[in-house]
Amino acid sequence: MTEFEIVHKDLMGRIGKLRTAHGNVETPTIMPVINPNLMSIGADEMKKYGAEMLIANAYIIYRKANLREEAVKKGIHSLLGCEMPIMTDSGSYQLYEYKDVEVSNKEILEFQQRIGSDVSVPLDIPTAPNVKKERAKDDLEETLSRMREARSIIQNNMLAGVVQGSTFLDLREESAKRVAEIGFDVYAIGGVVPLLESYKFDKLVDIIVASKTNLPLNAPVHLFGAGHPMLFPLAVALGCDLFDSAAYALYAKGKRYITSDGTRKVDALRYLPCSCPVCSSYSVNEVKESEDLLASHNLWATFEEMRVVKQSIAEGSLWELCERRCRAYPALLNALKQITKYSALIEKYDPATKHPFFYLSECSAHRPEVLRYAYKMNRFKLSGNVLITATAATERLKEKEVESGNYDHVFFVKPPFGPYPAELSESYPVGQSEIPAEVDNEAKTVALQNVLKLLEMNKGRANFAFLYDSSWEGHPLIEEIGKYAEVRKK
Amino acid sequence: MTEFEIVHKDLMGRIGKLRTAHGNVETPTIMPVINPNLMSIGADEMKKYGAEMLIANAYIIYRKANLREEAVKKGIHSLLGCEMPIMTDSGSYQLYEYKDVEVSNKEILEFQQRIGSDVSVPLDIPTAPNVKKERAKDDLEETLSRMREARSIIQNNMLAGVVQGSTFLDLREESAKRVAEIGFDVYAIGGVVPLLESYKFDKLVDIIVASKTNLPLNAPVHLFGAGHPMLFPLAVALGCDLFDSAAYALYAKGKRYITSDGTRKVDALRYLPCSCPVCSSYSVNEVKESEDLLASHNLWATFEEMRVVKQSIAEGSLWELCERRCRAYPALLNALKQITKYSALIEKYDPATKHPFFYLSECSAHRPEVLRYAYKMNRFKLSGNVLITATAATERLKEKEVESGNYDHVFFVKPPFGPYPAELSESYPVGQSEIPAEVDNEAKTVALQNVLKLLEMNKGRANFAFLYDSSWEGHPLIEEIGKYAEVRKK
């Protein structure tokens, strides 16, 4: 039933192709929100920005008699004047904002079907963060019952199943599992907008991971309400494929200028830090004075970042992109650190070789590639005399020591990976990693932990000598290594 | 004599206004190199990219009889078809590349004067990095003698004095001092191209600092040959004002696509990670197939980054920009770490208050603002009973402890700054700093060093109690603090 094909992968992110009744969509992508009541940028104009799919709120159309009639008569595509694929939302955001909506799940789904939505969404219950758990559970049961009802109503069109569960990760997991059991064409993670508004990006990471890892891999995942480009690298890295943006217009209304590095008040700009068609043609004052120009810039900046993300996936440098982008705010850095806690999980999805590994901060010490290297160390079954040398000028030393017959094996040490034999000195990742001149303590710790791992694995079979230079001095793990190896300082 | 006015400052960077015979130029700016033999982008077209000043090689014009005659007859501005200010170079790059040029210092300077160059450059001797010191010294003496000659030849037009000295920092310092003594309108740092080509950006930092700190502040400094935008944030942060770019065209010739995060082979692009007028109008394949389109994109990307840098200076967030940009390559991270070693120096130039302080990596622990805070701690002259509390929920505690009369003063601790009294809890920088949820060890170390400083300064006058929570546990400085204060774990 699924119409989703994965073309490239990096971390848990992927470039995919989603087949819809109105043509193929390449993911990850952002669906601009089109409101037929106020269209500063028309639906058809969206193509030039890079849009491949749009999203409209079926509830807003449903509520206005004239729009509703027109939509039913002509279909949503004619109503909006565009033949691109269109996803429709159900009004559940209005349900969250205003506590009530004037439509049932069944009604809004049948309406979405009648107007020819390419992907319909049931009227799920968005539960706020940090509510009482009972409340979150009750909301979730109601959402799941609406999902089942939706599945029985929508047969021919594509349908999205929504994951809720507030900030309870066990509920998110359960929600994802049960919605996956029902079976949908697209999955959506809902209820995260308040977390985005309060910059709780580390919590967002937890929720995406808890949801995503319990959803099928062969379907796209939509992160509802995450329209700011500063979120794309990390959300895509965790496996989100679809995004919607009302932000481009809402931020413009609020006189805010979007960049991949965050948001600026347009009135605080003295220069336009961008070269999009708006910013390369208009002055900073013209952009300040026109909500339409600002919305247009915001949309260019949004799609530009999505292309940056896609290029990073294609070349295998998505982690490096996250390292840069997550330095826009300390709250984003919290999220990056949170991602490192899921490295063991991400490692299972991440392709084996890619772009050269750049060590860019202590977060890099906990990348999935580093963990994978540690997993693979159990292939090093050693006996005889082994030298592990954590010094510079290792090549020369190796030749000397091996030729003189002192050692049966020689390993070098490179932070953050740890010990590696000469044969791997050209291979990914160790041999294709660039590390700064002075590595931080985290990289050294991980490297020495892996030395210890090698020693423990081969304890009793091989005799180890560990040679290190002054750059490692004072590291507490050196003493620990002394329990298994003869330790010498060079 | 100087015609340079500084408008905004951040770190050692500044936004300035340079008055030339052909109008004002706002710095920092990039001067695109215009070669009259091959103009893929015409001089007058440069304005639309954001160019305010151009640079042309007087030696290339001088060598071609027809060009030379035309230049002498019409002047350089008419030759290039543009009324923007034009700086001219002297052929010293050709001297470096081909070891010899067919012109003397005097000849090329007189030529530059005759063709009406806005800023002339003497024929200095670019010395390669890491040559023997004697060689660097000899070259430098010759360069200085040419500078003196230049100063006697050029009287009415503006003239650049060039700093050389290879990779010897003492020679760079001496070179800068002596060239400043002669007195020029613009100063240029030369001989760095080989360092750029080999990504020795940390060495570049050393050379800029050694030169810049010995040059007058009221004149612009030109970093010769640094046309790649990934270098702008750090070079501007260290006080460079002018850049030249042949890179936009040379990289296009070499099928390389410039971004603020480095360089990509255009053939490796599947997407255009940019929304400049080229990348928003053409497909990735069209850009791959046209050197002109690629040169145009490269130039847009170059000027975009300069606007990003200028906006960062205006809002006081240039450090934060460096934190992000220096994560494009480990070699740039080396440069950022190198910059932290000059924090005490940079602190003297850096404005006192600015954009909220974002803690973004261990490099942030060594920002000039942190150092300045430590300097200013000597205003805390304390007596009586003092509580220093490195715990959360400090405000409530404070009220309790002070009201119960146990303490005369209460200080809180915030990494990386260290101790601060409640009165400063809203003030820049401590009160206007955002730190990640889990701070790194470097931030804790600097904070505890400042606690120690407070204790040592007030030793014998005040009785200290130091209260800390589990997040600080195991830090070696806690024991040290115990020598001066009663230490309690909460």
mmCIF file of N, CA, C and O in Angstrom, chain B residues 175-234:
data_model
loop_
_atom_site.group_PDB
_atom_site.id
_atom_site.type_symbol
_atom_site.label_atom_id
_atom_site.label_comp_id
_atom_site.label_asym_id
_atom_site.label_seq_id
_atom_site.Cartn_x
_atom_site.Cartn_y
_atom_site.Cartn_z
ATOM 1 N N SER B 175 57.572 44.302 11.008
ATOM 2 C CA SER B 175 57.136 44.791 9.714
ATOM 3 C C SER B 175 55.978 45.777 9.868
ATOM 4 O O SER B 175 55.971 46.861 9.283
ATOM 5 N N ALA B 176 55.004 45.388 10.706
ATOM 6 C CA ALA B 176 53.836 46.246 10.913
ATOM 7 C C ALA B 176 54.247 47.564 11.563
ATOM 8 O O ALA B 176 53.816 48.650 11.138
ATOM 9 N N LYS B 177 55.107 47.485 12.578
ATOM 10 C CA LYS B 177 55.548 48.704 13.276
ATOM 11 C C LYS B 177 56.235 49.662 12.314
ATOM 12 O O LYS B 177 55.976 50.862 12.302
ATOM 13 N N ARG B 178 57.144 49.100 11.532
ATOM 14 C CA ARG B 178 57.950 49.977 10.662
ATOM 15 C C ARG B 178 57.120 50.538 9.508
ATOM 16 O O ARG B 178 57.324 51.679 9.098
ATOM 17 N N VAL B 179 56.197 49.743 9.002
ATOM 18 C CA VAL B 179 55.360 50.250 7.914
ATOM 19 C C VAL B 179 54.411 51.329 8.470
ATOM 20 O O VAL B 179 54.130 52.330 7.807
ATOM 21 N N ALA B 180 53.977 51.147 9.719
ATOM 22 C CA ALA B 180 53.112 52.154 10.357
ATOM 23 C C ALA B 180 53.886 53.453 10.570
ATOM 24 O O ALA B 180 53.330 54.547 10.452
ATOM 25 N N GLU B 181 55.168 53.317 10.886
ATOM 26 C CA GLU B 181 56.005 54.518 11.070
ATOM 27 C C GLU B 181 56.108 55.339 9.785
ATOM 28 O O GLU B 181 56.089 56.560 9.822
ATOM 29 N N ILE B 182 56.216 54.628 8.666
ATOM 30 C CA ILE B 182 56.279 55.343 7.378
ATOM 31 C C ILE B 182 54.956 56.073 7.148
ATOM 32 O O ILE B 182 54.939 57.232 6.763
ATOM 33 N N GLY B 183 53.855 55.361 7.458
ATOM 34 C CA GLY B 183 52.544 56.000 7.375
ATOM 35 C C GLY B 183 51.862 55.805 6.028
ATOM 36 O O GLY B 183 52.333 56.303 5.009
ATOM 37 N N PHE B 184 50.761 55.035 6.044
ATOM 38 C CA PHE B 184 50.012 54.782 4.806
ATOM 39 C C PHE B 184 48.527 55.041 5.041
ATOM 40 O O PHE B 184 48.094 55.225 6.186
ATOM 41 N N ASP B 185 47.777 55.021 3.959
ATOM 42 C CA ASP B 185 46.334 55.248 4.053
ATOM 43 C C ASP B 185 45.580 53.948 4.314
ATOM 44 O O ASP B 185 44.533 53.925 4.933
ATOM 45 N N VAL B 186 46.148 52.886 3.775
ATOM 46 C CA VAL B 186 45.591 51.548 3.918
ATOM 47 C C VAL B 186 46.773 50.653 4.267
ATOM 48 O O VAL B 186 47.894 50.905 3.807
ATOM 49 N N TYR B 187 46.552 49.636 5.096
ATOM 50 C CA TYR B 187 47.625 48.660 5.365
ATOM 51 C C TYR B 187 47.176 47.310 4.830
ATOM 52 O O TYR B 187 45.983 46.990 4.849
ATOM 53 N N ALA B 188 48.114 46.549 4.333
ATOM 54 C CA ALA B 188 47.765 45.248 3.770
ATOM 55 C C ALA B 188 48.656 44.180 4.384
ATOM 56 O O ALA B 188 49.832 44.418 4.661
ATOM 57 N N ILE B 189 48.053 43.026 4.643
ATOM 58 C CA ILE B 189 48.821 41.879 5.134
ATOM 59 C C ILE B 189 49.032 40.964 3.943
ATOM 60 O O ILE B 189 48.067 40.483 3.342
ATOM 61 N N GLY B 190 50.281 40.740 3.583
ATOM 62 C CA GLY B 190 50.578 39.961 2.382
ATOM 63 C C GLY B 190 51.239 38.637 2.710
ATOM 64 O O GLY B 190 51.556 38.350 3.861
ATOM 65 N N GLY B 191 51.378 37.839 1.702
ATOM 66 C CA GLY B 191 52.136 36.591 1.843
ATOM 67 C C GLY B 191 51.392 35.474 2.550
ATOM 68 O O GLY B 191 52.023 34.551 3.074
ATOM 69 N N VAL B 192 50.054 35.534 2.582
ATOM 70 C CA VAL B 192 49.332 34.481 3.314
ATOM 71 C C VAL B 192 48.683 33.435 2.400
ATOM 72 O O VAL B 192 48.166 32.424 2.885
ATOM 73 N N VAL B 193 48.703 33.667 1.100
ATOM 74 C CA VAL B 193 47.994 32.750 0.197
ATOM 75 C C VAL B 193 48.409 31.280 0.364
ATOM 76 O O VAL B 193 47.546 30.399 0.443
ATOM 77 N N PRO B 194 49.723 30.988 0.470
ATOM 78 C CA PRO B 194 50.075 29.567 0.648
ATOM 79 C C PRO B 194 49.487 28.965 1.927
ATOM 80 O O PRO B 194 49.136 27.781 1.961
ATOM 81 N N LEU B 195 49.343 29.779 2.981
ATOM 82 C CA LEU B 195 48.724 29.275 4.220
ATOM 83 C C LEU B 195 47.241 28.975 4.002
ATOM 84 O O LEU B 195 46.709 28.005 4.538
ATOM 85 N N LEU B 196 46.604 29.807 3.212
ATOM 86 C CA LEU B 196 45.183 29.582 2.926
ATOM 87 C C LEU B 196 45.013 28.314 2.105
ATOM 88 O O LEU B 196 44.124 27.508 2.354
ATOM 89 N N GLU B 197 45.891 28.144 1.125
ATOM 90 C CA GLU B 197 45.779 26.989 0.248
ATOM 91 C C GLU B 197 46.004 25.681 1.005
ATOM 92 O O GLU B 197 45.445 24.648 0.644
ATOM 93 N N SER B 198 46.830 25.748 2.064
ATOM 94 C CA SER B 198 47.083 24.524 2.828
ATOM 95 C C SER B 198 46.237 24.459 4.104
ATOM 96 O O SER B 198 46.505 23.640 4.986
ATOM 97 N N TYR B 199 45.216 25.318 4.197
ATOM 98 C CA TYR B 199 44.278 25.313 5.328
ATOM 99 C C TYR B 199 44.981 25.497 6.683
ATOM 100 O O TYR B 199 44.532 24.975 7.703
ATOM 101 N N LYS B 200 46.088 26.259 6.696
ATOM 102 C CA LYS B 200 46.758 26.538 7.982
ATOM 103 C C LYS B 200 46.130 27.799 8.587
ATOM 104 O O LYS B 200 46.775 28.843 8.716
ATOM 105 N N PHE B 201 44.859 27.667 8.949
ATOM 106 C CA PHE B 201 44.125 28.848 9.381
ATOM 107 C C PHE B 201 44.552 29.307 10.779
ATOM 108 O O PHE B 201 44.404 30.470 11.119
ATOM 109 N N ASP B 202 45.061 28.386 11.599
ATOM 110 C CA ASP B 202 45.537 28.806 12.921
ATOM 111 C C ASP B 202 46.767 29.703 12.790
ATOM 112 O O ASP B 202 46.922 30.691 13.505
ATOM 113 N N LYS B 203 47.608 29.356 11.825
ATOM 114 C CA LYS B 203 48.798 30.178 11.566
ATOM 115 C C LYS B 203 48.377 31.542 11.014
ATOM 116 O O LYS B 203 48.974 32.569 11.349
ATOM 117 N N LEU B 204 47.345 31.541 10.189
ATOM 118 C CA LEU B 204 46.808 32.801 9.661
ATOM 119 C C LEU B 204 46.366 33.711 10.809
ATOM 120 O O LEU B 204 46.633 34.920 10.793
ATOM 121 N N VAL B 205 45.725 33.130 11.820
ATOM 122 C CA VAL B 205 45.294 33.893 12.993
ATOM 123 C C VAL B 205 46.504 34.567 13.648
ATOM 124 O O VAL B 205 46.492 35.765 13.930
ATOM 125 N N ASP B 206 47.562 33.791 13.865
ATOM 126 C CA ASP B 206 48.776 34.348 14.481
ATOM 127 C C ASP B 206 49.304 35.541 13.684
ATOM 128 O O ASP B 206 49.682 36.571 14.249
ATOM 129 N N ILE B 207 49.344 35.379 12.372
ATOM 130 C CA ILE B 207 49.930 36.421 11.520
ATOM 131 C C ILE B 207 49.068 37.674 11.511
ATOM 132 O O ILE B 207 49.576 38.795 11.608
ATOM 133 N N ILE B 208 47.747 37.487 11.428
ATOM 134 C CA ILE B 208 46.868 38.668 11.446
ATOM 135 C C ILE B 208 47.041 39.408 12.769
ATOM 136 O O ILE B 208 47.201 40.629 12.795
ATOM 137 N N VAL B 209 47.047 38.677 13.883
ATOM 138 C CA VAL B 209 47.141 39.331 15.193
ATOM 139 C C VAL B 209 48.475 40.061 15.332
ATOM 140 O O VAL B 209 48.514 41.221 15.747
ATOM 141 N N ALA B 210 49.563 39.399 14.957
ATOM 142 C CA ALA B 210 50.887 40.027 15.083
ATOM 143 C C ALA B 210 50.958 41.304 14.252
ATOM 144 O O ALA B 210 51.571 42.299 14.668
ATOM 145 N N SER B 211 50.327 41.292 13.087
ATOM 146 C CA SER B 211 50.359 42.467 12.208
ATOM 147 C C SER B 211 49.413 43.540 12.724
ATOM 148 O O SER B 211 49.808 44.686 12.981
ATOM 149 N N LYS B 212 48.171 43.151 12.892
ATOM 150 C CA LYS B 212 47.099 44.093 13.201
ATOM 151 C C LYS B 212 47.374 44.899 14.474
ATOM 152 O O LYS B 212 47.121 46.103 14.523
ATOM 153 N N THR B 213 47.903 44.234 15.494
ATOM 154 C CA THR B 213 48.084 44.925 16.777
ATOM 155 C C THR B 213 49.221 45.941 16.714
ATOM 156 O O THR B 213 49.408 46.697 17.646
ATOM 157 N N ASN B 214 49.957 45.956 15.624
ATOM 158 C CA ASN B 214 51.013 46.946 15.477
ATOM 159 C C ASN B 214 50.722 47.951 14.377
ATOM 160 O O ASN B 214 51.594 48.727 14.001
ATOM 161 N N LEU B 215 49.501 47.914 13.885
ATOM 162 C CA LEU B 215 49.087 48.865 12.851
ATOM 163 C C LEU B 215 48.141 49.880 13.476
ATOM 164 O O LEU B 215 47.491 49.587 14.472
ATOM 165 N N PRO B 216 48.076 51.102 12.909
ATOM 166 C CA PRO B 216 47.157 52.096 13.488
ATOM 167 C C PRO B 216 45.703 51.643 13.365
ATOM 168 O O PRO B 216 45.337 50.975 12.401
ATOM 169 N N LEU B 217 44.904 51.989 14.368
ATOM 170 C CA LEU B 217 43.501 51.569 14.359
ATOM 171 C C LEU B 217 42.672 52.374 13.372
ATOM 172 O O LEU B 217 41.642 51.901 12.889
ATOM 173 N N ASN B 218 43.112 53.580 13.074
ATOM 174 C CA ASN B 218 42.278 54.455 12.239
ATOM 175 C C ASN B 218 42.610 54.349 10.745
ATOM 176 O O ASN B 218 42.543 55.332 10.018
ATOM 177 N N ALA B 219 42.976 53.149 10.319
ATOM 178 C CA ALA B 219 43.184 52.894 8.888
ATOM 179 C C ALA B 219 42.687 51.491 8.592
ATOM 180 O O ALA B 219 42.772 50.611 9.449
ATOM 181 N N PRO B 220 42.161 51.275 7.391
ATOM 182 C CA PRO B 220 41.686 49.935 7.074
ATOM 183 C C PRO B 220 42.834 48.969 6.802
ATOM 184 O O PRO B 220 43.899 49.379 6.337
ATOM 185 N N VAL B 221 42.589 47.711 7.120
ATOM 186 C CA VAL B 221 43.587 46.659 6.900
ATOM 187 C C VAL B 221 43.048 45.677 5.861
ATOM 188 O O VAL B 221 41.935 45.179 5.980
ATOM 189 N N HIS B 222 43.861 45.443 4.865
ATOM 190 C CA HIS B 222 43.484 44.573 3.759
ATOM 191 C C HIS B 222 44.214 43.235 3.901
ATOM 192 O O HIS B 222 45.434 43.207 4.008
ATOM 193 N N LEU B 223 43.452 42.147 3.927
ATOM 194 C CA LEU B 223 44.071 40.816 3.965
ATOM 195 C C LEU B 223 44.175 40.313 2.522
ATOM 196 O O LEU B 223 43.187 39.850 1.948
ATOM 197 N N PHE B 224 45.367 40.417 1.980
ATOM 198 C CA PHE B 224 45.567 40.116 0.562
ATOM 199 C C PHE B 224 45.356 38.638 0.250
ATOM 200 O O PHE B 224 45.940 37.781 0.892
ATOM 201 N N GLY B 225 44.502 38.370 -0.718
ATOM 202 C CA GLY B 225 44.384 37.000 -1.234
ATOM 203 C C GLY B 225 43.369 36.129 -0.523
ATOM 204 O O GLY B 225 43.241 34.957 -0.838
ATOM 205 N N ALA B 226 42.640 36.705 0.462
ATOM 206 C CA ALA B 226 41.665 35.894 1.216
ATOM 207 C C ALA B 226 40.269 36.162 0.671
ATOM 208 O O ALA B 226 39.489 36.905 1.245
ATOM 209 N N GLY B 227 39.935 35.531 -0.438
ATOM 210 C CA GLY B 227 38.664 35.806 -1.096
ATOM 211 C C GLY B 227 37.577 34.799 -0.782
ATOM 212 O O GLY B 227 36.442 34.956 -1.208
ATOM 213 N N HIS B 228 37.911 33.756 -0.022
ATOM 214 C CA HIS B 228 36.881 32.751 0.278
ATOM 215 C C HIS B 228 36.038 33.197 1.465
ATOM 216 O O HIS B 228 36.570 33.492 2.528
ATOM 217 N N PRO B 229 34.708 33.205 1.307
ATOM 218 C CA PRO B 229 33.861 33.732 2.378
ATOM 219 C C PRO B 229 33.987 32.986 3.703
ATOM 220 O O PRO B 229 33.699 33.555 4.751
ATOM 221 N N MET B 230 34.414 31.722 3.673
ATOM 222 C CA MET B 230 34.520 31.006 4.952
ATOM 223 C C MET B 230 35.560 31.657 5.866
ATOM 224 O O MET B 230 35.578 31.402 7.067
ATOM 225 N N LEU B 231 36.424 32.514 5.303
ATOM 226 C CA LEU B 231 37.452 33.175 6.110
ATOM 227 C C LEU B 231 36.997 34.525 6.661
ATOM 228 O O LEU B 231 37.638 35.072 7.557
ATOM 229 N N PHE B 232 35.907 35.063 6.113
ATOM 230 C CA PHE B 232 35.543 36.432 6.491
ATOM 231 C C PHE B 232 35.243 36.595 7.978
ATOM 232 O O PHE B 232 35.744 37.537 8.594
ATOM 233 N N PRO B 233 34.408 35.713 8.585
ATOM 234 C CA PRO B 233 34.069 35.981 9.991
ATOM 235 C C PRO B 233 35.312 36.082 10.879
ATOM 236 O O PRO B 233 35.467 37.035 11.642
ATOM 237 N N LEU B 234 36.232 35.122 10.754
ATOM 238 C CA LEU B 234 37.365 35.172 11.673
ATOM 239 C C LEU B 234 38.342 36.274 11.313
ATOM 240 O O LEU B 234 38.912 36.928 12.194
#
